Amino acid sequence: METRCFTMLKPGVLNRRLVGEVISRLEKKGLKLVGLKMIRIDRELACKHYAEHEGKPFFDALVDYVISDPVIAMVWQGDDCVTLVRKMAGATKPQDAQPGTIRGDYCMHTSHNIIHASDSDESAAREINLFFKENELFDWEDGLRSWY
């Protein structure tokens, strides 16, 4: 069953010129990109997005990092999309992320994590609604779908 996953490439991806590489990995897997935009997140949106971490020791640094430069906000669609994107992203702590995952290959410090991916279908729906209007999402016909 096709589902959607919110994914955000954090400022480090832009700074290191890795946007195309990360998007390419997700496309090559067969996921369908249905929403994409570069935005500068303000503090209010960042706090809403990371609300479940409020009060934790790393919360302020996380918010400061994600608002420091623009991010790439994306919505991907595919079979069991959240699980698949999370697996491709790898473990949150870079030292636990396997080689071949996005974090395993491109991230050295948890505080400068390069990618956010929804952790459940419910979180995906909430996060998509925070960052995208319905008319900014495009469920297009994928002619190659049968190959994946």
Short mmCIF file of N, CA and C in Angstrom, two decimals, residues 2-4 32-35 75-78 134-142 145:
data_model
loop_
_atom_site.label_atom_id
_atom_site.label_comp_id
_atom_site.label_asym_id
_atom_site.label_seq_id
_atom_site.Cartn_x
_atom_site.Cartn_y
_atom_site.Cartn_z
N GLU A 2 0.58 2.16 -0.90
CA GLU A 2 1.37 3.38 -0.97
C GLU A 2 1.04 4.31 0.19
N THR A 3 2.09 4.83 0.79
CA THR A 3 1.97 5.82 1.86
C THR A 3 2.95 6.95 1.55
N ARG A 4 2.91 7.97 2.36
CA ARG A 4 3.79 9.13 2.18
C ARG A 4 4.68 9.32 3.39
N LYS A 32 8.56 7.84 -5.22
CA LYS A 32 8.04 8.91 -6.07
C LYS A 32 8.03 10.22 -5.29
N LEU A 33 8.71 11.23 -5.82
CA LEU A 33 8.74 12.55 -5.21
C LEU A 33 7.45 13.28 -5.56
N VAL A 34 6.65 13.62 -4.53
CA VAL A 34 5.36 14.29 -4.79
C VAL A 34 5.32 15.71 -4.23
N GLY A 35 6.36 16.12 -3.50
CA GLY A 35 6.44 17.49 -2.98
C GLY A 35 7.89 17.85 -2.72
N VAL A 75 8.24 15.43 0.16
CA VAL A 75 7.28 14.38 0.45
C VAL A 75 7.52 13.29 -0.58
N TRP A 76 7.77 12.09 -0.09
CA TRP A 76 7.98 10.92 -0.93
C TRP A 76 6.80 9.98 -0.79
N GLN A 77 6.52 9.23 -1.82
CA GLN A 77 5.40 8.30 -1.82
C GLN A 77 5.86 6.96 -2.35
N GLY A 78 5.37 5.90 -1.74
CA GLY A 78 5.70 4.54 -2.19
C GLY A 78 5.16 3.52 -1.21
N GLU A 134 -2.03 21.38 0.49
CA GLU A 134 -2.49 20.29 -0.37
C GLU A 134 -2.16 20.55 -1.84
N ASN A 135 -2.26 21.82 -2.27
CA ASN A 135 -2.00 22.13 -3.69
C ASN A 135 -0.51 22.14 -4.03
N GLU A 136 0.35 21.87 -3.06
CA GLU A 136 1.79 21.78 -3.31
C GLU A 136 2.27 20.34 -3.45
N LEU A 137 1.33 19.39 -3.38
CA LEU A 137 1.64 17.97 -3.51
C LEU A 137 1.06 17.46 -4.84
N PHE A 138 1.84 16.67 -5.55
CA PHE A 138 1.45 16.23 -6.88
C PHE A 138 1.58 14.71 -6.98
N ASP A 139 0.44 14.03 -7.00
CA ASP A 139 0.41 12.58 -7.13
C ASP A 139 0.33 12.25 -8.61
N TRP A 140 1.47 12.21 -9.27
CA TRP A 140 1.55 12.00 -10.71
C TRP A 140 1.62 10.52 -11.06
N GLU A 141 1.28 10.20 -12.29
CA GLU A 141 1.29 8.81 -12.76
C GLU A 141 2.72 8.38 -13.06
N ASP A 142 3.18 7.36 -12.39
CA ASP A 142 4.54 6.85 -12.55
C ASP A 142 4.53 5.71 -13.55
N ARG A 145 6.45 2.45 -12.57
CA ARG A 145 6.10 1.84 -11.29
C ARG A 145 6.21 0.32 -11.32
#
